[in-house]
Amino acid sequence: MGTDNRFDFDVLIAGGGFAGVYCAQAIARRLPTAEARQRIAIVADHNYMVFQPMLAEVAGSSISPRHVVNPIRSLCRSVSVLRGAITDIDLPARTLALNAGLFTPNLTVRYNHLVLALGGIVDLSRVPGMPEHAFLMKSIGDAQELRGAVIDRLEEATLQRDEAAIKRLLTFVIVGGGYSGVETAGQILDLIQGINRFYPRIARRDYRVVLVHSGPHLLPEISEDLGRYCEKNISARGVEIFLNTRVTSMTASTVTLSDGRVFESHTVVSTVGNAPHPLLVDLCKKNNIPTEKARVITDESMRVQGFENLWAAGDCAAVPMAVKGAKPSAASPAGAAPASAGAAMSVSPFDPRKYCPSTAQFAYRQGICLGKNIAAILKGSSAPPHKFTFTGLGELASIGHQSAVADIMGLRFSGFIAWIMWRTIYLMKLPGLDRRLRVVIDWTLDLFFPRDITLLRARTTEVVQEVHLEKGDTIFHAGEPATSFYVVKSGRIELRDDTGPVMSICPGEHFGERALLHDRKWRFTATATEPTTLVSLEAKVFQAISGASASIHEFFEHSSQQYLSRQQIDSIKKTVSPEVLCLKCSDVMSKTPITLRTTDTLAQALATVVKHPFNSFPLLDANEKLIGLITQSQIYDALKDGDLTRESLVEKLAPCAIPTIQGATLIDDALETLMRSGRNKLLIADSDGKLQGVLTPIDLLGREGKPDL
Ligand SMILES: Cc1cc2nc3c(=O)[nH]c(=O)nc-3n(C[C@H](O)[C@H](O)[C@H](O)COP(=O)(O)OP(=O)(O)OC[C@H]3O[C@@H](n4cnc5c(N)ncnc54)[C@H](O)[C@@H]3O)c2cc1C
């Protein structure tokens, strides 16, 4: 980023994980610092990089969560760091849209070269109940949440007398027998056994750790015999293992397996369900980029085929796998003819059918190799880029209780030696000397002291929040991404577009539903016109509620129609003849509306409804003054729920507010008020508040056809 605040870079690295961070470092190392900062940027939605191989230890409370994360700014000091969520990538325009946070408008960042290093996501939607109830093991927050849940369950179990409830609380089910699942199962067992002394009412027979795996043996990433060793070892420690079995559904307290078995448990951890990043799925579809299981296919130098300036690495990329033992040929552009007949006879160093696995050891090395290639291009080198030829050093998995399994360069180890090896290798790979020292201290303390059971929960953003605004404060601008639904508790919000104010939102009214249900962007700018308090509901929660109930969805769909732009209102008005628009409301309104009175009994109100089956009725007080509108359903609900009797007075019902205008108002203005109100009628009252009539769209349509106008 230049001092002139341009967001324009030669190289933009999207993603601050293993691939992104090591790519940025490799480029920065090859350029003068000032130049690197000017030309290179890394973009990530968190300002830290997570060392995922140690997440299970965080869940097991043997390492502090802060010790397995590193600030990207400290890892990549010589490049620009942009913290924000990428919301769109436009390849033809070479730009990327960034949501930088609550108080910053969306940014557009330009680039010459783009590196895709966004990793993947977890999608549990194929198993009913799993997205709502399963714990994940993907982020630092997931690991902390799981640790907290395990300790919570022990705390609750000590207060229970019911055997079945204790069992349910102390049954922990881990789904997936890859290294993440095995390590998590081992760590949960270590944690419970390590802290059991603080919960004397809980005996060994009370808790269960269950591991469910769809394959025939654990650790499919390693080898069958080490998988079998691991199975023997952890089942001897008490983990119950179910192979060739899948979870078919779950609730907050049960898990059903494909063999029909049902476990009662409140704590299910899913380590499966890796899915492609949705941004890249869209990007590939839009730009016809070839994919392998939705990973972006690259050539051996990690360039995306068909795009000179687009690169990909890490979990989101399908990088061709080098063949073990085959000598890499002299670098030559993909598809170039072999230099000699001898070369033509040699084994190709790449297996065209195989891609590198999605692991940290590959992502990290791909990042470095790609960084070197891009740095060479920036320096004007005309040599072809290096090909990625790493074939993997082997695999390691820590299975808890000071035991691990390892397959390193064909040599297989297990037990304590493998565990020491696991710790040494991962410690060396952990970025940052200070982090390594802190982890060594954590591990050392873990040998002598019990694991920490303190339940410290950071106050996370509430899904429902109150927001206070002073007069003139703007809550969002037109064009920004919509993130919340709002209800005005007190004060007033004005919505405006570039033609001026379009709507005023009063206490009890809401806004935000149109943007959340449709294009996810604000159509208007919202500003408080007086000191205002809003209640806000997170977009995710709003969408979950409106998606779950057809009637709520219909309600919001209906109310979302009131957010019409000036152009839309003008084009609707054009459908009404100019003669009608110039009329006064008093000329067009129905002058003898059916009303209810506060002094009517509900039985009388009911009789009115039966005789005149309208949806709603104006309500008048004893002085004939208009005080709002009563709907049919309010009367029925009050009687049905038994809150009121047939003899109760209508004054006990709370009337709905409805826009009221005066008879002299022109139809032109009344029509706009009607459209913006989201209702199907307007009440016309005189200056004393006495009802004069009712105006509905039907009155207007009726007038359209009248020849005497
Ligand atoms: C629990 C667990 C244990 C593991 N153990 C091992 C192991 O022992 N050995 C091993 O080799 N591998 C292991 N892995 C796999 C390894 O962690 C991944 O292969 C590796 O992290 C991939 O690196 P990456 O850079 O491609 O993606 P990631 O590390 O996932 O990084 C993706 C980056 O993109 C950013 N990002 C995503 N979306 C956006 C967006 N819209 N806007 C801005 N930024 C965005 C993220 O914040 C992140 O910075 C484990 C994984 C897990 C989850």
mmCIF file with all atom_site columns, N, CA, C and O in Angstrom, residues 316-361:
data_model
loop_
_atom_site.group_PDB
_atom_site.id
_atom_site.type_symbol
_atom_site.label_atom_id
_atom_site.label_alt_id
_atom_site.label_comp_id
_atom_site.label_asym_id
_atom_site.label_entity_id
_atom_site.label_seq_id
_atom_site.pdbx_PDB_ins_code
_atom_site.Cartn_x
_atom_site.Cartn_y
_atom_site.Cartn_z
_atom_site.occupancy
_atom_site.B_iso_or_equiv
_atom_site.pdbx_formal_charge
_atom_site.auth_seq_id
_atom_site.auth_comp_id
_atom_site.auth_asym_id
_atom_site.auth_atom_id
_atom_site.pdbx_PDB_model_num
ATOM 1   N N  . CYS A 1 316 ? -6.474 -25.422 -1.081  1.00 0.00 ? 316 CYS A N  1
ATOM 2   C CA . CYS A 1 316 ? -7.454 -25.068 -2.113  1.00 0.00 ? 316 CYS A CA 1
ATOM 3   C C  . CYS A 1 316 ? -6.949 -25.391 -3.513  1.00 0.00 ? 316 CYS A C  1
ATOM 4   O O  . CYS A 1 316 ? -7.668 -25.192 -4.483  1.00 0.00 ? 316 CYS A O  1
ATOM 5   N N  . ALA A 1 317 ? -5.702 -25.889 -3.624  1.00 0.00 ? 317 ALA A N  1
ATOM 6   C CA . ALA A 1 317 ? -5.121 -26.114 -4.949  1.00 0.00 ? 317 ALA A CA 1
ATOM 7   C C  . ALA A 1 317 ? -4.911 -27.600 -5.210  1.00 0.00 ? 317 ALA A C  1
ATOM 8   O O  . ALA A 1 317 ? -4.608 -28.362 -4.294  1.00 0.00 ? 317 ALA A O  1
ATOM 9   N N  . ALA A 1 318 ? -5.089 -28.009 -6.481  1.00 0.00 ? 318 ALA A N  1
ATOM 10  C CA . ALA A 1 318 ? -4.731 -29.368 -6.885  1.00 0.00 ? 318 ALA A CA 1
ATOM 11  C C  . ALA A 1 318 ? -3.439 -29.237 -7.681  1.00 0.00 ? 318 ALA A C  1
ATOM 12  O O  . ALA A 1 318 ? -3.451 -28.914 -8.863  1.00 0.00 ? 318 ALA A O  1
ATOM 13  N N  . VAL A 1 319 ? -2.301 -29.439 -6.970  1.00 0.00 ? 319 VAL A N  1
ATOM 14  C CA . VAL A 1 319 ? -0.978 -29.287 -7.593  1.00 0.00 ? 319 VAL A CA 1
ATOM 15  C C  . VAL A 1 319 ? -0.505 -30.691 -7.988  1.00 0.00 ? 319 VAL A C  1
ATOM 16  O O  . VAL A 1 319 ? -0.546 -31.610 -7.152  1.00 0.00 ? 319 VAL A O  1
ATOM 17  N N  . PRO A 1 320 ? -0.064 -30.898 -9.237  1.00 0.00 ? 320 PRO A N  1
ATOM 18  C CA . PRO A 1 320 ? 0.355  -32.247 -9.642  1.00 0.00 ? 320 PRO A CA 1
ATOM 19  C C  . PRO A 1 320 ? 1.432  -32.802 -8.711  1.00 0.00 ? 320 PRO A C  1
ATOM 20  O O  . PRO A 1 320 ? 2.334  -32.080 -8.275  1.00 0.00 ? 320 PRO A O  1
ATOM 21  N N  . MET A 1 321 ? 1.331  -34.086 -8.409  1.00 0.00 ? 321 MET A N  1
ATOM 22  C CA . MET A 1 321 ? 2.233  -34.744 -7.455  1.00 0.00 ? 321 MET A CA 1
ATOM 23  C C  . MET A 1 321 ? 3.437  -35.281 -8.220  1.00 0.00 ? 321 MET A C  1
ATOM 24  O O  . MET A 1 321 ? 3.271  -35.946 -9.254  1.00 0.00 ? 321 MET A O  1
ATOM 25  N N  . ALA A 1 322 ? 4.615  -34.987 -7.697  1.00 0.00 ? 322 ALA A N  1
ATOM 26  C CA . ALA A 1 322 ? 5.819  -35.536 -8.314  1.00 0.00 ? 322 ALA A CA 1
ATOM 27  C C  . ALA A 1 322 ? 5.877  -37.033 -8.017  1.00 0.00 ? 322 ALA A C  1
ATOM 28  O O  . ALA A 1 322 ? 5.379  -37.499 -6.994  1.00 0.00 ? 322 ALA A O  1
ATOM 29  N N  . VAL A 1 323 ? 6.501  -37.806 -8.928  1.00 0.00 ? 323 VAL A N  1
ATOM 30  C CA . VAL A 1 323 ? 6.605  -39.253 -8.709  1.00 0.00 ? 323 VAL A CA 1
ATOM 31  C C  . VAL A 1 323 ? 7.809  -39.509 -7.822  1.00 0.00 ? 323 VAL A C  1
ATOM 32  O O  . VAL A 1 323 ? 8.896  -38.996 -8.085  1.00 0.00 ? 323 VAL A O  1
ATOM 33  N N  . LYS A 1 324 ? 7.621  -40.316 -6.765  1.00 0.00 ? 324 LYS A N  1
ATOM 34  C CA . LYS A 1 324 ? 8.711  -40.594 -5.815  1.00 0.00 ? 324 LYS A CA 1
ATOM 35  C C  . LYS A 1 324 ? 9.863  -41.258 -6.552  1.00 0.00 ? 324 LYS A C  1
ATOM 36  O O  . LYS A 1 324 ? 9.654  -42.181 -7.331  1.00 0.00 ? 324 LYS A O  1
ATOM 37  N N  . GLY A 1 325 ? 11.064 -40.755 -6.366  1.00 0.00 ? 325 GLY A N  1
ATOM 38  C CA . GLY A 1 325 ? 12.234 -41.418 -6.926  1.00 0.00 ? 325 GLY A CA 1
ATOM 39  C C  . GLY A 1 325 ? 12.563 -40.964 -8.335  1.00 0.00 ? 325 GLY A C  1
ATOM 40  O O  . GLY A 1 325 ? 13.683 -41.106 -8.791  1.00 0.00 ? 325 GLY A O  1
ATOM 41  N N  . ALA A 1 326 ? 11.589 -40.375 -9.047  1.00 0.00 ? 326 ALA A N  1
ATOM 42  C CA . ALA A 1 326 ? 11.879 -39.927 -10.410 1.00 0.00 ? 326 ALA A CA 1
ATOM 43  C C  . ALA A 1 326 ? 12.632 -38.615 -10.352 1.00 0.00 ? 326 ALA A C  1
ATOM 44  O O  . ALA A 1 326 ? 12.315 -37.745 -9.555  1.00 0.00 ? 326 ALA A O  1
ATOM 45  N N  . LYS A 1 327 ? 13.673 -38.499 -11.200 1.00 0.00 ? 327 LYS A N  1
ATOM 46  C CA . LYS A 1 327 ? 14.472 -37.263 -11.169 1.00 0.00 ? 327 LYS A CA 1
ATOM 47  C C  . LYS A 1 327 ? 13.700 -36.146 -11.835 1.00 0.00 ? 327 LYS A C  1
ATOM 48  O O  . LYS A 1 327 ? 13.194 -36.324 -12.937 1.00 0.00 ? 327 LYS A O  1
ATOM 49  N N  . PRO A 1 328 ? 13.626 -34.990 -11.205 1.00 0.00 ? 328 PRO A N  1
ATOM 50  C CA . PRO A 1 328 ? 12.945 -33.900 -11.883 1.00 0.00 ? 328 PRO A CA 1
ATOM 51  C C  . PRO A 1 328 ? 13.700 -33.537 -13.154 1.00 0.00 ? 328 PRO A C  1
ATOM 52  O O  . PRO A 1 328 ? 14.926 -33.456 -13.152 1.00 0.00 ? 328 PRO A O  1
ATOM 53  N N  . SER A 1 329 ? 12.974 -33.373 -14.264 1.00 0.00 ? 329 SER A N  1
ATOM 54  C CA . SER A 1 329 ? 13.642 -32.985 -15.505 1.00 0.00 ? 329 SER A CA 1
ATOM 55  C C  . SER A 1 329 ? 13.992 -31.513 -15.409 1.00 0.00 ? 329 SER A C  1
ATOM 56  O O  . SER A 1 329 ? 13.493 -30.791 -14.546 1.00 0.00 ? 329 SER A O  1
ATOM 57  N N  . ALA A 1 330 ? 14.877 -31.072 -16.326 1.00 0.00 ? 330 ALA A N  1
ATOM 58  C CA . ALA A 1 330 ? 15.198 -29.644 -16.350 1.00 0.00 ? 330 ALA A CA 1
ATOM 59  C C  . ALA A 1 330 ? 13.892 -28.895 -16.507 1.00 0.00 ? 330 ALA A C  1
ATOM 60  O O  . ALA A 1 330 ? 13.004 -29.336 -17.232 1.00 0.00 ? 330 ALA A O  1
ATOM 61  N N  . ALA A 1 331 ? 13.802 -27.792 -15.791 1.00 0.00 ? 331 ALA A N  1
ATOM 62  C CA . ALA A 1 331 ? 12.530 -27.072 -15.837 1.00 0.00 ? 331 ALA A CA 1
ATOM 63  C C  . ALA A 1 331 ? 12.175 -26.715 -17.266 1.00 0.00 ? 331 ALA A C  1
ATOM 64  O O  . ALA A 1 331 ? 12.985 -26.194 -18.004 1.00 0.00 ? 331 ALA A O  1
ATOM 65  N N  . SER A 1 332 ? 11.020 -27.045 -17.648 1.00 0.00 ? 332 SER A N  1
ATOM 66  C CA . SER A 1 332 ? 10.557 -26.678 -18.978 1.00 0.00 ? 332 SER A CA 1
ATOM 67  C C  . SER A 1 332 ? 9.093  -26.350 -18.882 1.00 0.00 ? 332 SER A C  1
ATOM 68  O O  . SER A 1 332 ? 8.370  -26.906 -18.074 1.00 0.00 ? 332 SER A O  1
ATOM 69  N N  . PRO A 1 333 ? 8.645  -25.429 -19.692 1.00 0.00 ? 333 PRO A N  1
ATOM 70  C CA . PRO A 1 333 ? 7.248  -25.054 -19.591 1.00 0.00 ? 333 PRO A CA 1
ATOM 71  C C  . PRO A 1 333 ? 6.359  -26.264 -19.830 1.00 0.00 ? 333 PRO A C  1
ATOM 72  O O  . PRO A 1 333 ? 6.720  -27.146 -20.606 1.00 0.00 ? 333 PRO A O  1
ATOM 73  N N  . ALA A 1 334 ? 5.228  -26.304 -19.166 1.00 0.00 ? 334 ALA A N  1
ATOM 74  C CA . ALA A 1 334 ? 4.347  -27.446 -19.321 1.00 0.00 ? 334 ALA A CA 1
ATOM 75  C C  . ALA A 1 334 ? 4.025  -27.649 -20.792 1.00 0.00 ? 334 ALA A C  1
ATOM 76  O O  . ALA A 1 334 ? 3.772  -26.724 -21.531 1.00 0.00 ? 334 ALA A O  1
ATOM 77  N N  . GLY A 1 335 ? 4.125  -28.881 -21.213 1.00 0.00 ? 335 GLY A N  1
ATOM 78  C CA . GLY A 1 335 ? 3.762  -29.208 -22.583 1.00 0.00 ? 335 GLY A CA 1
ATOM 79  C C  . GLY A 1 335 ? 4.880  -28.995 -23.582 1.00 0.00 ? 335 GLY A C  1
ATOM 80  O O  . GLY A 1 335 ? 4.737  -29.294 -24.755 1.00 0.00 ? 335 GLY A O  1
ATOM 81  N N  . ALA A 1 336 ? 6.078  -28.480 -23.148 1.00 0.00 ? 336 ALA A N  1
ATOM 82  C CA . ALA A 1 336 ? 7.172  -28.267 -24.090 1.00 0.00 ? 336 ALA A CA 1
ATOM 83  C C  . ALA A 1 336 ? 7.711  -29.610 -24.565 1.00 0.00 ? 336 ALA A C  1
ATOM 84  O O  . ALA A 1 336 ? 7.699  -30.595 -23.840 1.00 0.00 ? 336 ALA A O  1
ATOM 85  N N  . ALA A 1 337 ? 8.215  -29.668 -25.757 1.00 0.00 ? 337 ALA A N  1
ATOM 86  C CA . ALA A 1 337 ? 8.734  -30.927 -26.296 1.00 0.00 ? 337 ALA A CA 1
ATOM 87  C C  . ALA A 1 337 ? 9.986  -31.325 -25.557 1.00 0.00 ? 337 ALA A C  1
ATOM 88  O O  . ALA A 1 337 ? 10.775 -30.474 -25.135 1.00 0.00 ? 337 ALA A O  1
ATOM 89  N N  . PRO A 1 338 ? 10.238 -32.634 -25.355 1.00 0.00 ? 338 PRO A N  1
ATOM 90  C CA . PRO A 1 338 ? 11.457 -33.057 -24.679 1.00 0.00 ? 338 PRO A CA 1
ATOM 91  C C  . PRO A 1 338 ? 12.683 -32.640 -25.489 1.00 0.00 ? 338 PRO A C  1
ATOM 92  O O  . PRO A 1 338 ? 12.641 -32.604 -26.719 1.00 0.00 ? 338 PRO A O  1
ATOM 93  N N  . ALA A 1 339 ? 13.786 -32.366 -24.742 1.00 0.00 ? 339 ALA A N  1
ATOM 94  C CA . ALA A 1 339 ? 14.978 -31.845 -25.397 1.00 0.00 ? 339 ALA A CA 1
ATOM 95  C C  . ALA A 1 339 ? 15.647 -32.879 -26.288 1.00 0.00 ? 339 ALA A C  1
ATOM 96  O O  . ALA A 1 339 ? 16.288 -32.555 -27.259 1.00 0.00 ? 339 ALA A O  1
ATOM 97  N N  . SER A 1 340 ? 15.534 -34.154 -25.948 1.00 0.00 ? 340 SER A N  1
ATOM 98  C CA . SER A 1 340 ? 16.224 -35.171 -26.724 1.00 0.00 ? 340 SER A CA 1
ATOM 99  C C  . SER A 1 340 ? 15.433 -36.452 -26.675 1.00 0.00 ? 340 SER A C  1
ATOM 100 O O  . SER A 1 340 ? 14.510 -36.607 -25.885 1.00 0.00 ? 340 SER A O  1
ATOM 101 N N  . ALA A 1 341 ? 15.852 -37.395 -27.526 1.00 0.00 ? 341 ALA A N  1
ATOM 102 C CA . ALA A 1 341 ? 15.180 -38.688 -27.523 1.00 0.00 ? 341 ALA A CA 1
ATOM 103 C C  . ALA A 1 341 ? 15.342 -39.342 -26.170 1.00 0.00 ? 341 ALA A C  1
ATOM 104 O O  . ALA A 1 341 ? 14.430 -39.981 -25.645 1.00 0.00 ? 341 ALA A O  1
ATOM 105 N N  . GLY A 1 342 ? 16.562 -39.146 -25.540 1.00 0.00 ? 342 GLY A N  1
ATOM 106 C CA . GLY A 1 342 ? 16.814 -39.737 -24.220 1.00 0.00 ? 342 GLY A CA 1
ATOM 107 C C  . GLY A 1 342 ? 15.832 -39.219 -23.208 1.00 0.00 ? 342 GLY A C  1
ATOM 108 O O  . GLY A 1 342 ? 15.252 -39.983 -22.446 1.00 0.00 ? 342 GLY A O  1
ATOM 109 N N  . ALA A 1 343 ? 15.616 -37.913 -23.227 1.00 0.00 ? 343 ALA A N  1
ATOM 110 C CA . ALA A 1 343 ? 14.671 -37.318 -22.272 1.00 0.00 ? 343 ALA A CA 1
ATOM 111 C C  . ALA A 1 343 ? 13.283 -37.870 -22.515 1.00 0.00 ? 343 ALA A C  1
ATOM 112 O O  . ALA A 1 343 ? 12.525 -38.126 -21.583 1.00 0.00 ? 343 ALA A O  1
ATOM 113 N N  . ALA A 1 344 ? 12.948 -38.074 -23.792 1.00 0.00 ? 344 ALA A N  1
ATOM 114 C CA . ALA A 1 344 ? 11.615 -38.582 -24.098 1.00 0.00 ? 344 ALA A CA 1
ATOM 115 C C  . ALA A 1 344 ? 11.418 -39.956 -23.496 1.00 0.00 ? 344 ALA A C  1
ATOM 116 O O  . ALA A 1 344 ? 10.307 -40.322 -23.134 1.00 0.00 ? 344 ALA A O  1
ATOM 117 N N  . MET A 1 345 ? 12.523 -40.719 -23.343 1.00 0.00 ? 345 MET A N  1
ATOM 118 C CA . MET A 1 345 ? 12.415 -42.079 -22.811 1.00 0.00 ? 345 MET A CA 1
ATOM 119 C C  . MET A 1 345 ? 12.318 -42.081 -21.290 1.00 0.00 ? 345 MET A C  1
ATOM 120 O O  . MET A 1 345 ? 11.865 -43.040 -20.703 1.00 0.00 ? 345 MET A O  1
ATOM 121 N N  . SER A 1 346 ? 12.809 -40.972 -20.640 1.00 0.00 ? 346 SER A N  1
ATOM 122 C CA . SER A 1 346 ? 12.875 -40.999 -19.179 1.00 0.00 ? 346 SER A CA 1
ATOM 123 C C  . SER A 1 346 ? 11.471 -40.921 -18.565 1.00 0.00 ? 346 SER A C  1
ATOM 124 O O  . SER A 1 346 ? 10.529 -40.463 -19.192 1.00 0.00 ? 346 SER A O  1
ATOM 125 N N  . VAL A 1 347 ? 11.386 -41.380 -17.276 1.00 0.00 ? 347 VAL A N  1
ATOM 126 C CA . VAL A 1 347 ? 10.088 -41.379 -16.592 1.00 0.00 ? 347 VAL A CA 1
ATOM 127 C C  . VAL A 1 347 ? 9.672  -39.933 -16.326 1.00 0.00 ? 347 VAL A C  1
ATOM 128 O O  . VAL A 1 347 ? 10.481 -39.125 -15.892 1.00 0.00 ? 347 VAL A O  1
ATOM 129 N N  . SER A 1 348 ? 8.398  -39.597 -16.571 1.00 0.00 ? 348 SER A N  1
ATOM 130 C CA . SER A 1 348 ? 7.937  -38.242 -16.270 1.00 0.00 ? 348 SER A CA 1
ATOM 131 C C  . SER A 1 348 ? 7.980  -38.052 -14.759 1.00 0.00 ? 348 SER A C  1
ATOM 132 O O  . SER A 1 348 ? 7.542  -38.933 -14.010 1.00 0.00 ? 348 SER A O  1
ATOM 133 N N  . PRO A 1 349 ? 8.543  -36.930 -14.274 1.00 0.00 ? 349 PRO A N  1
ATOM 134 C CA . PRO A 1 349 ? 8.615  -36.759 -12.819 1.00 0.00 ? 349 PRO A CA 1
ATOM 135 C C  . PRO A 1 349 ? 7.262  -36.448 -12.194 1.00 0.00 ? 349 PRO A C  1
ATOM 136 O O  . PRO A 1 349 ? 7.163  -36.320 -10.989 1.00 0.00 ? 349 PRO A O  1
ATOM 137 N N  . PHE A 1 350 ? 6.226  -36.302 -12.983 1.00 0.00 ? 350 PHE A N  1
ATOM 138 C CA . PHE A 1 350 ? 4.898  -36.015 -12.415 1.00 0.00 ? 350 PHE A CA 1
ATOM 139 C C  . PHE A 1 350 ? 3.889  -37.063 -12.835 1.00 0.00 ? 350 PHE A C  1
ATOM 140 O O  . PHE A 1 350 ? 3.929  -37.558 -13.956 1.00 0.00 ? 350 PHE A O  1
ATOM 141 N N  . ASP A 1 351 ? 3.043  -37.387 -11.874 1.00 0.00 ? 351 ASP A N  1
ATOM 142 C CA . ASP A 1 351 ? 1.974  -38.336 -12.176 1.00 0.00 ? 351 ASP A CA 1
ATOM 143 C C  . ASP A 1 351 ? 0.750  -37.509 -12.576 1.00 0.00 ? 351 ASP A C  1
ATOM 144 O O  . ASP A 1 351 ? 0.177  -36.811 -11.743 1.00 0.00 ? 351 ASP A O  1
ATOM 145 N N  . PRO A 1 352 ? 0.361  -37.555 -13.858 1.00 0.00 ? 352 PRO A N  1
ATOM 146 C CA . PRO A 1 352 ? -0.713 -36.657 -14.300 1.00 0.00 ? 352 PRO A CA 1
ATOM 147 C C  . PRO A 1 352 ? -2.050 -36.963 -13.638 1.00 0.00 ? 352 PRO A C  1
ATOM 148 O O  . PRO A 1 352 ? -2.970 -36.155 -13.685 1.00 0.00 ? 352 PRO A O  1
ATOM 149 N N  . ARG A 1 353 ? -2.166 -38.159 -13.001 1.00 0.00 ? 353 ARG A N  1
ATOM 150 C CA . ARG A 1 353 ? -3.468 -38.489 -12.394 1.00 0.00 ? 353 ARG A CA 1
ATOM 151 C C  . ARG A 1 353 ? -3.528 -38.116 -10.915 1.00 0.00 ? 353 ARG A C  1
ATOM 152 O O  . ARG A 1 353 ? -4.540 -38.285 -10.268 1.00 0.00 ? 353 ARG A O  1
ATOM 153 N N  . LYS A 1 354 ? -2.370 -37.701 -10.375 1.00 0.00 ? 354 LYS A N  1
ATOM 154 C CA . LYS A 1 354 ? -2.350 -37.540 -8.922  1.00 0.00 ? 354 LYS A CA 1
ATOM 155 C C  . LYS A 1 354 ? -2.020 -36.111 -8.494  1.00 0.00 ? 354 LYS A C  1
ATOM 156 O O  . LYS A 1 354 ? -1.193 -35.457 -9.122  1.00 0.00 ? 354 LYS A O  1
ATOM 157 N N  . TYR A 1 355 ? -2.663 -35.677 -7.434  1.00 0.00 ? 355 TYR A N  1
ATOM 158 C CA . TYR A 1 355 ? -2.388 -34.327 -6.929  1.00 0.00 ? 355 TYR A CA 1
ATOM 159 C C  . TYR A 1 355 ? -1.874 -34.420 -5.498  1.00 0.00 ? 355 TYR A C  1
ATOM 160 O O  . TYR A 1 355 ? -2.132 -35.410 -4.802  1.00 0.00 ? 355 TYR A O  1
ATOM 161 N N  . CYS A 1 356 ? -1.145 -33.388 -5.072  1.00 0.00 ? 356 CYS A N  1
ATOM 162 C CA . CYS A 1 356 ? -0.572 -33.389 -3.714  1.00 0.00 ? 356 CYS A CA 1
ATOM 163 C C  . CYS A 1 356 ? -1.693 -33.450 -2.677  1.00 0.00 ? 356 CYS A C  1
ATOM 164 O O  . CYS A 1 356 ? -2.768 -32.888 -2.889  1.00 0.00 ? 356 CYS A O  1
ATOM 165 N N  . PRO A 1 357 ? -1.422 -34.125 -1.536  1.00 0.00 ? 357 PRO A N  1
ATOM 166 C CA . PRO A 1 357 ? -2.449 -34.174 -0.495  1.00 0.00 ? 357 PRO A CA 1
ATOM 167 C C  . PRO A 1 357 ? -2.630 -32.810 0.170   1.00 0.00 ? 357 PRO A C  1
ATOM 168 O O  . PRO A 1 357 ? -1.737 -31.960 0.125   1.00 0.00 ? 357 PRO A O  1
ATOM 169 N N  . SER A 1 358 ? -3.792 -32.645 0.807   1.00 0.00 ? 358 SER A N  1
ATOM 170 C CA . SER A 1 358 ? -4.083 -31.373 1.491   1.00 0.00 ? 358 SER A CA 1
ATOM 171 C C  . SER A 1 358 ? -3.548 -31.447 2.917   1.00 0.00 ? 358 SER A C  1
ATOM 172 O O  . SER A 1 358 ? -4.291 -31.719 3.852   1.00 0.00 ? 358 SER A O  1
ATOM 173 N N  . THR A 1 359 ? -2.247 -31.252 3.069   1.00 0.00 ? 359 THR A N  1
ATOM 174 C CA . THR A 1 359 ? -1.669 -31.262 4.423   1.00 0.00 ? 359 THR A CA 1
ATOM 175 C C  . THR A 1 359 ? -0.760 -30.049 4.594   1.00 0.00 ? 359 THR A C  1
ATOM 176 O O  . THR A 1 359 ? -0.351 -29.423 3.612   1.00 0.00 ? 359 THR A O  1
ATOM 177 N N  . ALA A 1 360 ? -0.439 -29.787 5.861   1.00 0.00 ? 360 ALA A N  1
ATOM 178 C CA . ALA A 1 360 ? 0.372  -28.608 6.171   1.00 0.00 ? 360 ALA A CA 1
ATOM 179 C C  . ALA A 1 360 ? 1.758  -28.739 5.550   1.00 0.00 ? 360 ALA A C  1
ATOM 180 O O  . ALA A 1 360 ? 2.313  -27.754 5.048   1.00 0.00 ? 360 ALA A O  1
ATOM 181 N N  . GLN A 1 361 ? 2.334  -29.958 5.574   1.00 0.00 ? 361 GLN A N  1
ATOM 182 C CA . GLN A 1 361 ? 3.704  -30.075 5.062   1.00 0.00 ? 361 GLN A CA 1
ATOM 183 C C  . GLN A 1 361 ? 3.762  -29.758 3.564   1.00 0.00 ? 361 GLN A C  1
ATOM 184 O O  . GLN A 1 361 ? 4.760  -29.225 3.077   1.00 0.00 ? 361 GLN A O  1
#
